[in-house]
Phi, psi and omega in degrees: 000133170306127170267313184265116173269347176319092144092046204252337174286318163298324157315323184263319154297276222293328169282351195270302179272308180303354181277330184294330169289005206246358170258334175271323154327276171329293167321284185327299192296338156311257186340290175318307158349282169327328170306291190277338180279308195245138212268050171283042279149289204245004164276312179276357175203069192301121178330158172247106176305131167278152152301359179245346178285102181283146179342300204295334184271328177292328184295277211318331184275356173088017174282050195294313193255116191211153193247152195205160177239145196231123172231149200037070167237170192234139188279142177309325210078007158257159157220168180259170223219137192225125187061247185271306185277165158253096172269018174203155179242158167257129172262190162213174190187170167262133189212122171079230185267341183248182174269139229221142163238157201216113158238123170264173166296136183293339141249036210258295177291336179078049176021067175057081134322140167285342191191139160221134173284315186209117202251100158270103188240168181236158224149168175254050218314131161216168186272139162348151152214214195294309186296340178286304190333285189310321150319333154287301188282312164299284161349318157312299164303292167339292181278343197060027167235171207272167189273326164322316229248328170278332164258348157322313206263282170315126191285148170276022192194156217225175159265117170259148129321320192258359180260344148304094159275101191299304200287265198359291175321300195288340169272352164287348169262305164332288174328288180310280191267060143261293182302321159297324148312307176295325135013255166295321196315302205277304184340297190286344179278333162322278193282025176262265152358279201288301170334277198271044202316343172308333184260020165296167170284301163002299200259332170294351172306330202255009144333322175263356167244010133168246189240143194318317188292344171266314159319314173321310206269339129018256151004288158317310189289325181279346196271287193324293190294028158104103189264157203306318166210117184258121179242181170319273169291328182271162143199153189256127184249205175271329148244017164208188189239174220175128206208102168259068180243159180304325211269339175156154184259125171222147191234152170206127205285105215281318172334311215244350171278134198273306213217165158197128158198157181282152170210140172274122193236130203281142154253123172200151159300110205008274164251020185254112166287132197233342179209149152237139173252141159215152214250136165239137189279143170212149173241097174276187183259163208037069181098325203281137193211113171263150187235092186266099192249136151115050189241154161277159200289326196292332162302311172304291218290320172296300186284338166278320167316289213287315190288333166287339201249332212246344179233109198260352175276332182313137193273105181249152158106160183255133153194209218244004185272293196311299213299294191278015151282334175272319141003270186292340147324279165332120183272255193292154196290157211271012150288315180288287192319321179272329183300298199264009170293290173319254310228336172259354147301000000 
């Protein structure tokens, strides 16, 4: 058993959060990664291919995704086939020093022009693979000429159009910096909480019932003299109940608690049970609701007796009689109840 109760509630919100910090630090730095490794960067904001800079130089410089003006091109007579559909036509054109393959979008081209004078697309440079190979080696055929001999000439990395996914790209940035807003968000509120254990959530909950910073310390002063009844996490002081876990920090005032009762929960391995845990439920008045989970029943069974002796209006057991007298108690919805709470600070 703890002997020093000095500040052990504000130690454990603080201890509460510093455990909390360690997931979202990690997310960000996952996101950063992601930044600089993979060119999530130049997708929502693609480079401008110069004319004289060819495919092959721009891949090697990490410029994959880029916007470019394309002049004079002919269409191959092939296209590429994505399933079923045809989602691309392939041209060629001259771009920088070499002869360039370019495949746009099928509205891009008007579903394969024979010639466009001038193109502006946005895109993806990539290297050649098997479906290019063979597209050179037809081509080759096409022209009379050896396919070596075509590729010699022909950049080995080509522009696609169709490989910028516009819609794709933007929910994937939605994604991307919402969850890195949301993040930062908890970062910062984590080390706001550990600075400021009075601004936790714990102690603003106790808003409606006056003001959080002083119940706290309230709170604090009767726990340091020794609490009344003591469990691993829980405690009863002379006007409160007090809930110290891995799982989250509560402070509740026993005047204002309505209802209480346990509920059991079976742990097991497939078919084997290896633990029962129980959780005590607690319904305070404007709203407030605690959860203590993962206690033994002889701990519940101690805290529900003391809190029934110390509150003789308090509701103990669960049933369906209790659930609509707490029901009906509770007035305005537990937004208004915190709204007009604020508004008389």
């Amino acid at each position: 058993m703890i002997n020093n109760y000095e500040h052990y509630i504000t130690r454990n919100i603080r201890s509460f959060y510093k455990r909390r910090l360690f997931s979202p630090i990690i997310y960000l730095i996952l996101l950063a990664i992601l930044w600089f490794v993979f060119p999530l960067g130049d997708i929502i904001f693609p480079v401008k291919l110069q004319d004289d800079t060819n495919f092959e130089a721009a891949y090697k410089s990490s410029d994959r995704y880029v916007k470019a003006e394309f002049k004079d091109l002919y269409f191959s007579g092939y296209t590429s086939k994505k399933g079923s559909d045809i989602n691309g036509y392939y041209y060629y054109c001259m771009h920088g020093d070499s002869c360039s393959i370019v495949l746009l979008s099928p509205s891009t081209c008007e579903e394969g022009l024979p010639s466009i004078d001038k193109v502006d697309a946005i895109g993806k440079i990539t290297k050649g693979k098997d479906n290019y190979s063979k597209l050179i080696v037809n081509l080759s055929h096409d022209i009379d000429w050896t396919s070596k001999g075509l590729s010699e000439t022909v950049s080995n990395y080509y522009f696609s159009e169709p490989d910028y996914h516009l819609r794709s790209t933007i929910i994937l940035f939605v994604f991307y910096f919402a969850t890195m807003a949301y993040s930062l968000l908890c970062l910062i509120l984590y080390i706001l909480y550990i600075r400021f254990p009075f601004l936790a959530p714990a102690c603003q909950n106790l808003i409606v019932y006056g003001h959080p910073r002083q119940m706290l310390e309230e709170a604090e002063e009767e726990l340091a003299t020794l609490p009344q009844l003591a469990t691993e996490d829980m405690f009863i002081t002379e006007h409160y109940f007090i809930l110290t876990s891995p799982y989250g920090n509560a402070i509740v005032p026993i005047k204002e608690i309505l209802w209480i009762y346990k509920y059991s929960t079976l742990h097991k391995i497939l078919w084997y049970h290896f633990s029962i845990s129980y959780t005590l439920h607690i319904s305070a008045n404007k709203h407030l609701y605690i959860h203590c989970p993962k206690n033994t029943k002889s701990d519940i069974d101690g805290i529900m007796d003391y809190l029934a002796e110390a509150n003789h209006n308090i509701l103990v057991g669960f049933s369906e009689e209790n659930r609509l007298k707490v029901e009906e108690i509770q007035g305005k919805p537990l937004h208004i109840e915190r709204l007009l709470a604020r508004k008389k600070k």
